[in-house]
Amino acid sequence: MGKITGFMEYERKVDPYAPVEERLKNYKEFTKPLSEKAMKEQGARCMDCGIPFCHSGCPLGNLIPDFNDAVYRGKWDKAAEILHATNNFPEFTGRLCPAPCEEACVLGINEDPVSIENIEKHIAETAFAKGWVVATPPETRTGKKVAVVGSGPAGLAAAQQLNRAGHLVTVFERDEKPGGLLRYGIPDFKMEKHVIDRRLEILEEEGIEFRCGVHVGKDVAATDLQSDYDAILLCGGATVRRPLPIPGADLDGVVQAMDFLGQNNRRVDGIPFKGKELSAKGKNVIVIGGGDTGSDCIGTSFRQGAKSVSNFEILGKPPAGRPEDQPWPFWPMRLRTSSSHKEGAERYFSISTKEFKGDGDGKLTGLVTVEVEWEKVPGQRPKLVELKGTEKEWPCDLALLALGFTGSEMSIADQLGLELDPRTNIKASVSDYQTNVPGVFAAGDQRRGQSLIVWAISEGRQAAHHVDSYLMGSSELPLKGEGDLPRI
Ligand SMILES: Cc1cc2nc3c(=O)[nH]c(=O)nc-3n(C[C@H](O)[C@H](O)[C@H](O)COP(=O)(O)OP(=O)(O)OC[C@H]3O[C@@H](n4cnc5c(N)ncnc54)[C@H](O)[C@@H]3O)c2cc1C
Ligand code: SF4
């Protein structure tokens, strides 16, 4: 284990943030890395518990106490090997994961948990800086061809695993560049895009082919992929956006969050974008929806020069601490405050938007809300009740709809005759990730619905194992938590 008394000697620390005034000047990441000495101390806080609950908290089954110990001992190469054994892209999760492992950390029962996510980022960055992350193409090829549709974290993880098994992998991506929501959803201030590019270079060097600007189901029929490839893995994400069908929703100034974020990420990257220019500059912005997407809209609006930014959430304000009915080591629904929230947004909970108001010329000028309560009905979902007399009108020139996603797009499913689950995701069981059509598999948000990067990587790895088994009769690709060959 790390240092036996480490958890008593050292306090939890994570990379500090640059001050708000400084970080709002650009779209760059704004964390200032802790020193190596400080990181070793953070690794030393791990107690190497008999039953490491953090393992089961992590959807990848990352071998957390092992890499913490290696960091404490300054064996960064060993730490990188351990980490990459279960996680293809720790540089993504080390920056962006909400770290369910930390909620399951035993130290977290009565102290601050080990700063696992931050340690992960430092290991990944050290590995890249030292040149340890290199392409390791397979020694032999199987002659089998696999088409992966979608290049988000699920598609990329699956592609790397399938390529390692020796299959020829082509990744189809309709966007200009690979990365999925990592590139065209999540803003650069959370993860600069060169972090994706350096990983893509390695994947290409390993032999994975990327075909960007190809929309499967439109530019290429999904049935053509069936004839040209031995297996298809669908990792197209949960891309259908939830609308807000209230009066005034078609006014100029009511914008889907993904249009706003996707455009800004393209602007930062210096690549042309389609559609009308969207900007928060000088505007009263209201972001409707309190999740990750909403938070990213807040940070982007501030960087664009918004006059004010408010954030509405229809659910009630969660408690600051762990609720009693969500005990350790489970993921608790408690108040989370992102770096973007801290940049000056006003947050409102238990509030529902009823109507958008215009200037008579089609332009948004405000919106009307009502306060709500969630009534508990035994045996049923809580019921939304509007509180009489609480209507309020707010000035607003830009309303960003960050209401989540309702499931998978249908074109490929229709062309291949795929079954859907009740939430309009592609139906495929976690036992083998196979759809109702033999040889067609699904993983990531397109299978499980909108979720997290860590789950997408985990599903991509699991699905790759099952695709490999389908093609070869068995597979040596690791399943969750098993780790694979110690390659980086
Ligand atoms: C704004 C935003 C912020 C987020 N922030 C976080 C965060 O901080 N931490 C976190 O853990 N999670 C976050 N998430 C969730 C996370 O990004 C997703 O769960 C994850 O990216 C899903 O990965 P995926 O590979 O399944 O799909 P995606 O990342 O959605 O990738 C799917 C890809 O498939 C492509 N595609 C779809 N259909 C086709 C087709 N027919 N032909 C060709 N290509 C196709 C799409 O263009 C896309 O590139 C965020 C989500 C959003 C929207
Ligand atoms: S991937 Fe996420 S859950 Fe897993 S160890 Fe890293 S931070 Fe924790």
Coordinates of C-alpha atoms and ligand atoms in Angstrom, one line a residue:
M1 CA 0.0 0.0 0.0
G2 CA 1.0 3.7 -0.1
K3 CA 2.1 5.2 3.2
I4 CA 0.5 3.4 6.2
T5 CA -0.2 6.7 8.0
G6 CA -0.6 8.8 4.7
F7 CA -4.4 9.3 5.2
M8 CA -3.7 10.8 8.7
E9 CA -0.8 13.0 7.6
Y10 CA -2.0 14.5 4.3
E11 CA -5.1 16.4 3.4
R12 CA -6.9 15.9 0.1
K13 CA -5.6 18.2 -2.6
V14 CA -6.5 18.6 -6.3
D15 CA -5.0 20.8 -9.0
P16 CA -6.1 24.4 -8.2
Y17 CA -8.0 26.5 -10.7
A18 CA -6.8 29.8 -12.2
P19 CA -8.8 32.8 -10.9
V20 CA -12.1 33.4 -12.7
E21 CA -11.0 36.8 -14.3
E22 CA -8.0 35.0 -15.7
R23 CA -9.7 31.9 -17.1
L24 CA -12.6 33.7 -18.7
K25 CA -10.2 35.4 -21.1
N26 CA -9.8 32.3 -23.3
Y27 CA -11.1 28.7 -23.8
K28 CA -8.0 27.0 -22.4
E29 CA -8.0 24.5 -19.5
F30 CA -7.4 26.4 -16.3
T31 CA -6.1 23.9 -13.8
K32 CA -2.6 24.4 -12.4
P33 CA -0.9 21.1 -11.9
L34 CA 0.2 20.2 -8.4
S35 CA 3.9 19.3 -7.8
E36 CA 5.2 15.8 -8.1
K37 CA 5.8 15.8 -4.3
A38 CA 2.2 16.8 -3.7
M39 CA 0.9 14.1 -6.0
K40 CA 3.0 11.4 -4.2
E41 CA 1.4 12.6 -0.9
Q42 CA -2.1 12.2 -2.5
G43 CA -1.2 8.7 -3.6
A44 CA 0.0 8.0 0.0
R45 CA -3.5 8.8 1.3
C46 CA -4.9 5.6 -0.2
M47 CA -5.4 3.0 2.5
D48 CA -5.3 -0.1 0.2
C49 CA -8.5 -1.4 1.8
G50 CA -9.0 -5.1 2.0
I51 CA -12.1 -4.7 -0.2
P52 CA -11.4 -1.7 -2.5
F53 CA -14.9 -0.4 -3.0
C54 CA -13.5 2.2 -5.4
H55 CA -13.0 -0.6 -7.9
S56 CA -16.7 -1.3 -8.1
G57 CA -17.4 2.4 -8.0
C58 CA -15.4 2.8 -11.3
P59 CA -17.3 1.5 -14.3
L60 CA -14.0 0.4 -15.8
G61 CA -12.9 -1.4 -12.7
N62 CA -9.7 0.6 -12.6
L63 CA -7.1 -0.9 -10.3
I64 CA -7.0 2.2 -8.1
P65 CA -5.1 1.2 -5.0
D66 CA -2.4 -0.3 -7.2
F67 CA -1.8 2.9 -9.2
N68 CA -2.0 5.0 -6.1
D69 CA 0.7 3.0 -4.5
A70 CA 2.9 3.2 -7.6
V71 CA 2.5 7.0 -7.6
Y72 CA 3.4 7.2 -3.9
R73 CA 6.6 5.3 -4.7
G74 CA 7.4 7.6 -7.7
K75 CA 7.0 4.6 -10.1
W76 CA 5.1 6.6 -12.7
D77 CA 5.8 4.1 -15.5
K78 CA 4.3 1.3 -13.4
A79 CA 1.3 3.5 -12.5
A80 CA 0.7 4.2 -16.2
E81 CA 0.9 0.5 -17.1
I82 CA -1.7 -0.3 -14.4
L83 CA -4.0 2.5 -15.4
H84 CA -3.9 1.7 -19.1
A85 CA -4.6 -2.0 -18.4
T86 CA -8.2 -1.1 -17.7
N87 CA -8.7 2.3 -19.3
N88 CA -7.8 3.2 -22.9
F89 CA -8.1 6.9 -22.3
P90 CA -7.2 8.0 -18.8
E91 CA -6.4 11.5 -20.1
F92 CA -10.1 11.9 -20.8
T93 CA -11.5 10.4 -17.6
G94 CA -8.8 12.1 -15.5
R95 CA -10.2 15.4 -16.7
L96 CA -13.9 14.8 -17.1
C97 CA -15.1 11.9 -15.0
P98 CA -17.4 12.8 -12.2
A99 CA -15.5 10.1 -10.3
P100 CA -18.0 7.7 -8.9
C101 CA -15.0 5.9 -7.5
E102 CA -14.4 8.8 -5.1
E103 CA -17.9 8.5 -3.7
A104 CA -17.1 4.8 -3.1
C105 CA -13.7 5.4 -1.5
V106 CA -13.6 4.1 2.1
L107 CA -11.7 7.1 3.3
G108 CA -14.7 9.1 2.1
I109 CA -16.9 7.7 4.9
N110 CA -15.5 10.2 7.4
E111 CA -12.7 12.1 5.6
D112 CA -12.2 13.6 2.2
P113 CA -11.8 10.7 -0.3
V114 CA -8.5 10.0 -2.2
S115 CA -8.3 12.4 -5.2
I116 CA -8.4 9.5 -7.6
E117 CA -9.5 11.4 -10.7
N118 CA -6.7 14.0 -10.3
I119 CA -4.1 11.3 -9.7
E120 CA -5.3 9.6 -12.9
K121 CA -4.8 12.7 -14.9
H122 CA -1.3 13.2 -13.6
I123 CA -0.4 9.6 -14.4
A124 CA -1.8 10.0 -18.0
E125 CA 0.0 13.3 -18.5
T126 CA 3.3 12.0 -17.2
A127 CA 3.0 9.0 -19.5
F128 CA 2.5 11.3 -22.5
A129 CA 5.2 13.7 -21.4
K130 CA 7.8 10.9 -21.0
G131 CA 6.9 9.4 -24.3
W132 CA 5.6 6.1 -22.8
V133 CA 2.4 6.2 -24.8
V134 CA 3.3 4.7 -28.1
A135 CA 1.5 2.8 -30.8
T136 CA 1.5 -0.9 -30.3
P137 CA 0.0 -2.4 -33.5
P138 CA -1.0 -6.1 -33.4
E139 CA 1.7 -8.6 -34.5
T140 CA -0.8 -10.5 -36.7
R141 CA -4.0 -9.7 -38.5
T142 CA -7.1 -12.0 -38.4
G143 CA -8.3 -10.9 -41.9
K144 CA -11.7 -9.9 -40.3
K145 CA -13.1 -6.4 -40.9
V146 CA -15.1 -4.5 -38.4
A147 CA -17.0 -1.2 -39.0
V148 CA -17.4 1.0 -35.9
V149 CA -20.0 3.7 -36.4
G150 CA -19.3 6.8 -34.2
S151 CA -16.0 8.0 -32.9
G152 CA -17.0 9.1 -29.3
P153 CA -15.3 7.5 -26.4
A154 CA -17.2 4.2 -26.9
G155 CA -16.3 3.9 -30.6
L156 CA -12.6 4.8 -30.0
A157 CA -12.2 2.4 -27.1
A158 CA -13.9 -0.4 -29.0
A159 CA -11.8 0.4 -32.1
Q160 CA -8.5 0.2 -30.1
Q161 CA -9.5 -3.1 -28.5
L162 CA -10.7 -4.7 -31.7
N163 CA -7.5 -3.6 -33.5
R164 CA -5.4 -5.1 -30.7
A165 CA -7.2 -8.4 -31.4
G166 CA -5.9 -8.1 -34.9
H167 CA -9.1 -7.1 -36.8
L168 CA -9.0 -4.4 -39.4
V169 CA -11.1 -1.6 -38.0
T170 CA -12.7 1.3 -39.8
V171 CA -14.4 4.0 -37.8
F172 CA -17.1 6.0 -39.6
E173 CA -17.8 9.5 -38.3
R174 CA -20.2 12.0 -39.7
D175 CA -18.5 15.0 -38.1
E176 CA -15.4 16.7 -39.5
K177 CA -13.1 15.1 -36.9
P178 CA -13.3 12.1 -34.6
G179 CA -14.1 12.4 -30.9
G180 CA -17.9 12.6 -30.6
L181 CA -19.1 14.7 -27.7
L182 CA -15.5 15.0 -26.4
R183 CA -14.8 17.2 -29.4
Y184 CA -18.1 18.9 -30.3
G185 CA -20.0 18.9 -27.0
I186 CA -17.5 19.4 -24.2
P187 CA -15.8 22.8 -24.3
D188 CA -12.0 23.3 -24.6
F189 CA -11.9 24.8 -21.1
K190 CA -12.8 21.4 -19.8
M191 CA -10.5 19.5 -22.3
E192 CA -8.4 21.1 -25.0
K193 CA -8.8 19.2 -28.2
H194 CA -5.1 18.4 -28.8
V195 CA -5.6 15.9 -26.0
I196 CA -7.9 14.0 -28.4
D197 CA -5.6 14.6 -31.4
R198 CA -2.5 13.1 -29.8
R199 CA -4.4 9.9 -28.9
L200 CA -5.9 9.7 -32.4
E201 CA -2.4 9.8 -33.9
I202 CA -1.6 6.7 -31.9
L203 CA -4.8 4.9 -32.9
E204 CA -4.0 5.7 -36.6
E205 CA -0.5 4.5 -36.2
E206 CA -1.8 1.3 -34.8
G207 CA -3.7 0.7 -38.0
I208 CA -7.2 2.0 -37.3
E209 CA -8.8 3.8 -40.3
F210 CA -11.0 6.9 -39.7
R211 CA -13.5 7.9 -42.3
C212 CA -14.9 11.3 -41.2
G213 CA -17.6 13.2 -42.9
V214 CA -19.5 9.9 -43.6
H215 CA -23.0 9.7 -42.2
V216 CA -23.9 6.0 -42.1
G217 CA -27.5 5.6 -43.0
K218 CA -27.3 8.6 -45.3
D219 CA -24.0 8.8 -47.3
V220 CA -23.5 5.0 -46.9
A221 CA -26.4 2.6 -46.4
A222 CA -26.1 0.6 -43.2
T223 CA -26.9 -2.5 -45.3
D224 CA -23.8 -1.8 -47.4
L225 CA -21.7 -2.0 -44.2
Q226 CA -23.3 -5.4 -43.5
S227 CA -22.0 -6.7 -46.8
D228 CA -18.6 -5.1 -46.6
Y229 CA -17.7 -5.9 -43.0
D230 CA -17.7 -9.0 -40.9
A231 CA -19.3 -7.2 -37.9
I232 CA -20.7 -3.7 -37.2
L233 CA -20.5 -2.0 -33.8
L234 CA -22.9 1.0 -33.4
C235 CA -21.5 3.7 -31.1
G236 CA -23.5 6.6 -32.5
G237 CA -24.5 8.2 -29.1
A238 CA -27.8 9.3 -27.8
T239 CA -28.2 12.3 -30.1
V240 CA -31.9 13.1 -30.2
R241 CA -32.3 16.3 -28.2
R242 CA -35.2 16.8 -25.8
P243 CA -37.3 19.7 -27.0
L244 CA -39.2 22.2 -24.9
P245 CA -42.6 22.4 -26.7
I246 CA -44.0 25.6 -25.0
P247 CA -45.3 28.8 -26.6
G248 CA -42.6 30.9 -28.2
A249 CA -40.2 27.9 -28.6
D250 CA -39.6 28.9 -32.3
L251 CA -38.5 32.5 -31.4
D252 CA -35.1 33.7 -32.6
G253 CA -32.9 33.3 -29.5
V254 CA -34.3 30.0 -28.3
V255 CA -31.4 27.7 -29.1
Q256 CA -30.6 24.0 -28.5
A257 CA -27.5 23.8 -26.2
M258 CA -25.7 21.4 -28.6
D259 CA -26.0 23.9 -31.5
F260 CA -24.4 26.5 -29.3
L261 CA -21.7 24.3 -27.9
G262 CA -20.9 22.6 -31.2
Q263 CA -20.6 25.9 -33.0
N264 CA -18.3 27.4 -30.3
N265 CA -16.0 24.3 -30.3
R266 CA -15.7 24.6 -34.1
R267 CA -15.0 28.4 -33.8
V268 CA -12.3 27.7 -31.2
D269 CA -10.8 25.1 -33.5
G270 CA -10.9 27.5 -36.4
I271 CA -13.1 25.4 -38.6
P272 CA -16.2 26.6 -40.4
F273 CA -19.6 25.9 -39.0
K274 CA -23.0 25.6 -40.6
G275 CA -26.0 27.8 -39.6
K276 CA -26.5 31.1 -38.0
E277 CA -23.8 32.6 -35.8
L278 CA -24.8 32.2 -32.2
S279 CA -23.3 34.4 -29.5
A280 CA -24.0 35.2 -25.9
K281 CA -22.1 38.5 -26.0
G282 CA -23.8 41.3 -24.1
K283 CA -26.9 39.1 -23.6
N284 CA -29.0 38.0 -20.7
V285 CA -28.6 34.3 -21.0
I286 CA -30.8 31.7 -19.4
V287 CA -29.7 28.1 -19.5
I288 CA -32.6 25.7 -19.0
G289 CA -31.3 22.4 -17.6
G290 CA -28.9 21.8 -14.7
G291 CA -26.7 19.0 -15.9
D292 CA -23.3 18.8 -17.5
T293 CA -24.5 20.3 -20.8
G294 CA -26.1 23.2 -18.9
S295 CA -22.9 23.8 -17.0
D296 CA -20.9 23.9 -20.2
C297 CA -23.3 26.4 -21.7
I298 CA -22.7 28.6 -18.7
G299 CA -18.9 28.6 -19.0
T300 CA -19.1 29.2 -22.7
S301 CA -21.6 32.1 -22.3
F302 CA -19.3 33.8 -19.8
R303 CA -16.3 33.4 -22.2
Q304 CA -18.3 34.9 -25.0
G305 CA -19.1 38.0 -22.8
A306 CA -22.6 37.4 -21.6
K307 CA -24.2 40.2 -19.6
S308 CA -25.7 37.7 -17.1
V309 CA -26.1 34.0 -16.9
S310 CA -28.9 32.2 -15.0
N311 CA -29.5 28.5 -14.7
F312 CA -32.9 26.9 -14.2
E313 CA -33.4 23.4 -13.0
I314 CA -36.9 21.9 -12.7
L315 CA -35.8 19.5 -9.9
G316 CA -35.5 20.6 -6.3
K317 CA -32.2 21.7 -4.9
P318 CA -30.4 18.6 -3.7
P319 CA -28.8 18.6 -0.2
A320 CA -25.1 19.6 0.1
G321 CA -24.2 16.3 1.8
R322 CA -25.0 12.7 1.2
P323 CA -28.8 12.0 1.7
E324 CA -29.6 9.4 4.3
D325 CA -31.4 7.1 1.8
Q326 CA -28.3 7.0 -0.5
P327 CA -25.7 5.6 1.8
W328 CA -22.0 5.1 1.0
P329 CA -20.7 3.6 -1.3
F330 CA -23.5 4.5 -3.7
W331 CA -23.5 7.5 -5.9
P332 CA -25.4 10.2 -4.0
M333 CA -27.7 12.8 -5.5
R334 CA -26.2 15.8 -3.8
L335 CA -25.6 19.4 -4.9
R336 CA -22.7 19.6 -7.3
T337 CA -21.1 22.9 -8.2
S338 CA -19.0 22.9 -11.3
S339 CA -16.2 25.3 -12.1
S340 CA -18.6 27.0 -14.6
H341 CA -21.2 27.6 -11.9
K342 CA -18.5 29.3 -9.9
E343 CA -17.9 31.7 -12.7
G344 CA -20.9 33.8 -11.6
A345 CA -24.1 32.0 -12.7
E346 CA -27.2 32.4 -10.6
R347 CA -28.8 29.0 -10.1
Y348 CA -32.5 28.5 -9.5
F349 CA -34.1 25.1 -8.6
S350 CA -37.7 23.9 -8.6
I351 CA -38.5 26.2 -11.5
S352 CA -40.4 25.4 -14.7
T353 CA -40.4 27.5 -17.9
K354 CA -43.9 28.0 -19.3
E355 CA -43.5 30.4 -22.2
F356 CA -41.0 32.4 -24.2
K357 CA -41.9 36.0 -25.0
G358 CA -41.0 37.8 -28.1
D359 CA -40.8 41.5 -29.3
G360 CA -43.5 40.9 -31.9
D361 CA -40.9 40.7 -34.6
G362 CA -39.9 37.1 -33.8
K363 CA -37.1 37.9 -31.4
L364 CA -36.8 36.5 -27.9
T365 CA -37.0 39.1 -25.1
G366 CA -38.0 37.1 -22.1
L367 CA -39.5 34.0 -20.6
V368 CA -42.1 33.2 -18.0
T369 CA -41.6 30.6 -15.2
V370 CA -43.5 29.1 -12.4
E371 CA -42.2 27.5 -9.2
V372 CA -42.9 23.9 -8.8
E373 CA -42.9 21.2 -6.1
W374 CA -42.4 17.5 -6.5
E375 CA -45.2 15.6 -4.6
K376 CA -44.3 12.2 -3.4
V377 CA -47.0 9.6 -4.3
P378 CA -46.3 6.1 -2.7
G379 CA -45.4 3.5 -5.4
Q380 CA -45.3 6.1 -8.2
R381 CA -42.9 8.6 -9.6
P382 CA -43.0 12.0 -7.9
K383 CA -45.7 14.3 -9.4
L384 CA -44.9 17.8 -10.6
V385 CA -47.2 20.4 -9.0
E386 CA -47.1 24.1 -10.1
L387 CA -47.4 26.6 -7.3
K388 CA -50.1 29.1 -7.8
G389 CA -49.1 32.8 -7.8
T390 CA -45.5 32.1 -8.4
E391 CA -45.4 33.1 -12.1
K392 CA -42.5 35.4 -12.9
E393 CA -41.2 37.0 -16.1
W394 CA -37.5 37.2 -16.7
P395 CA -35.6 39.3 -19.3
C396 CA -33.8 37.0 -21.7
D397 CA -32.1 37.4 -25.1
L398 CA -30.7 33.9 -25.4
A399 CA -32.3 30.8 -23.9
L400 CA -30.2 27.7 -24.1
L401 CA -32.1 24.4 -23.9
A402 CA -29.9 21.8 -22.1
L403 CA -32.7 19.3 -21.4
G404 CA -30.8 16.1 -22.2
F405 CA -31.3 13.6 -24.9
T406 CA -34.2 11.2 -25.6
G407 CA -32.3 8.3 -27.3
S408 CA -30.8 7.1 -30.5
E409 CA -31.5 8.3 -34.1
M410 CA -33.5 5.9 -36.1
S411 CA -32.0 5.8 -39.6
I412 CA -29.6 2.9 -39.1
A413 CA -32.1 1.0 -36.9
D414 CA -34.7 1.3 -39.7
Q415 CA -32.3 0.2 -42.4
L416 CA -31.1 -2.8 -40.4
G417 CA -34.4 -3.7 -38.7
L418 CA -33.0 -3.2 -35.2
E419 CA -35.1 -3.5 -32.1
L420 CA -35.2 -0.6 -29.7
D421 CA -35.6 -0.6 -25.9
P422 CA -38.5 1.3 -24.3
R423 CA -36.3 4.4 -24.1
T424 CA -35.6 4.4 -27.9
N425 CA -32.0 3.2 -27.4
I426 CA -30.7 0.4 -29.6
K427 CA -31.6 -2.8 -27.8
A428 CA -28.6 -5.0 -27.0
S429 CA -28.0 -7.0 -23.8
V430 CA -25.0 -6.3 -21.6
S431 CA -24.4 -10.1 -21.7
D432 CA -23.1 -9.8 -25.3
Y433 CA -23.9 -6.3 -26.7
Q434 CA -25.5 -7.9 -29.7
T435 CA -28.6 -6.5 -31.3
N436 CA -31.4 -8.7 -32.6
V437 CA -29.5 -8.7 -36.0
P438 CA -26.6 -11.2 -35.9
G439 CA -23.2 -9.5 -36.4
V440 CA -24.6 -6.0 -35.4
F441 CA -23.6 -4.8 -31.9
A442 CA -24.2 -1.6 -30.0
A443 CA -22.4 0.2 -27.2
G444 CA -22.1 3.5 -25.3
D445 CA -24.9 6.1 -25.2
Q446 CA -26.6 4.6 -28.2
R447 CA -27.2 1.4 -26.2
R448 CA -27.5 2.7 -22.6
G449 CA -28.9 6.2 -23.2
Q450 CA -27.2 9.4 -22.3
S451 CA -24.5 8.7 -19.7
L452 CA -20.8 9.3 -19.0
I453 CA -17.5 9.0 -20.7
V454 CA -16.3 6.4 -18.3
W455 CA -19.3 4.3 -19.1
A456 CA -18.8 4.8 -22.9
I457 CA -15.2 3.6 -22.6
S458 CA -16.3 0.7 -20.4
E459 CA -19.1 -0.3 -22.9
G460 CA -16.7 0.0 -25.9
R461 CA -14.2 -2.4 -24.2
Q462 CA -16.9 -4.9 -23.2
A463 CA -18.5 -4.8 -26.7
A464 CA -15.1 -5.3 -28.3
H465 CA -14.7 -8.5 -26.4
H466 CA -18.1 -9.8 -27.6
V467 CA -17.5 -8.7 -31.2
D468 CA -14.1 -10.5 -31.1
S469 CA -15.8 -13.7 -29.7
Y470 CA -18.4 -13.5 -32.4
L471 CA -15.7 -13.3 -35.1
M472 CA -13.2 -15.8 -33.6
G473 CA -15.3 -18.1 -31.4
S474 CA -13.6 -16.8 -28.2
S475 CA -11.8 -13.7 -27.1
E476 CA -8.8 -12.8 -25.0
L477 CA -9.7 -9.1 -24.9
P478 CA -10.3 -8.3 -21.2
L479 CA -13.7 -7.8 -19.6
K480 CA -14.3 -5.2 -16.9
G481 CA -11.6 -4.9 -14.3
E482 CA -9.5 -7.8 -15.8
G483 CA -6.9 -5.5 -17.3
D484 CA -5.1 -6.6 -20.4
L485 CA -1.5 -6.9 -21.6
P486 CA 0.5 -4.2 -19.9
R487 CA 0.8 -1.9 -22.9
I488 CA 0.2 1.8 -22.8
Ligands
LIG1 C1 -22.3 19.0 -23.4 C2 -22.0 17.7 -22.8 C3 -21.0 17.7 -21.8 C4 -20.7 16.5 -21.2 N1 -19.8 16.5 -20.2 C5 -19.4 15.3 -19.6 C6 -18.5 15.2 -18.6 O1 -17.9 16.3 -18.2 N2 -18.1 14.0 -18.1 C7 -18.7 12.9 -18.5 O2 -18.3 11.8 -18.1 N3 -19.7 12.9 -19.5 C8 -20.0 14.1 -20.0 N4 -21.0 14.1 -21.0 C9 -21.6 12.8 -21.5 C10 -20.6 12.1 -22.4 O3 -20.0 13.1 -23.3 C11 -21.2 11.0 -23.2 O4 -21.8 10.1 -22.3 C12 -20.2 10.2 -24.1 O5 -19.5 11.1 -25.0 C13 -20.9 9.1 -24.9 O6 -20.0 8.5 -25.7 P1 -20.4 7.7 -27.0 O7 -19.2 7.3 -27.6 O8 -21.4 6.7 -26.6 O9 -21.2 8.8 -27.9 P2 -20.8 10.2 -28.5 O10 -19.7 10.8 -27.7 O11 -22.1 10.9 -28.5 O12 -20.3 9.9 -29.9 C14 -21.1 9.5 -30.9 C15 -20.5 9.8 -32.3 O13 -21.2 9.1 -33.3 C16 -21.4 9.9 -34.4 N5 -22.5 9.4 -35.2 C17 -23.8 9.3 -34.8 N6 -24.6 8.7 -35.7 C18 -23.7 8.5 -36.8 C19 -23.9 8.0 -38.1 N7 -25.1 7.6 -38.5 N8 -22.9 7.9 -38.9 C20 -21.6 8.4 -38.6 N9 -21.4 8.9 -37.3 C21 -22.4 8.9 -36.5 C22 -21.6 11.3 -33.8 O14 -21.4 12.3 -34.7 C23 -20.6 11.3 -32.7 O15 -19.4 11.8 -33.1 C24 -21.4 15.3 -21.6 C25 -22.3 15.3 -22.6 C26 -22.6 16.5 -23.2 C27 -23.7 16.6 -24.3
SF4_2 S1 -12.4 6.5 -14.6 FE1 -13.7 7.8 -13.3 S2 -14.6 6.3 -11.8 FE2 -12.9 5.3 -12.8 S3 -11.1 5.6 -11.5 FE3 -11.1 7.2 -13.0 S4 -12.2 8.9 -12.1 FE4 -12.7 7.1 -10.9

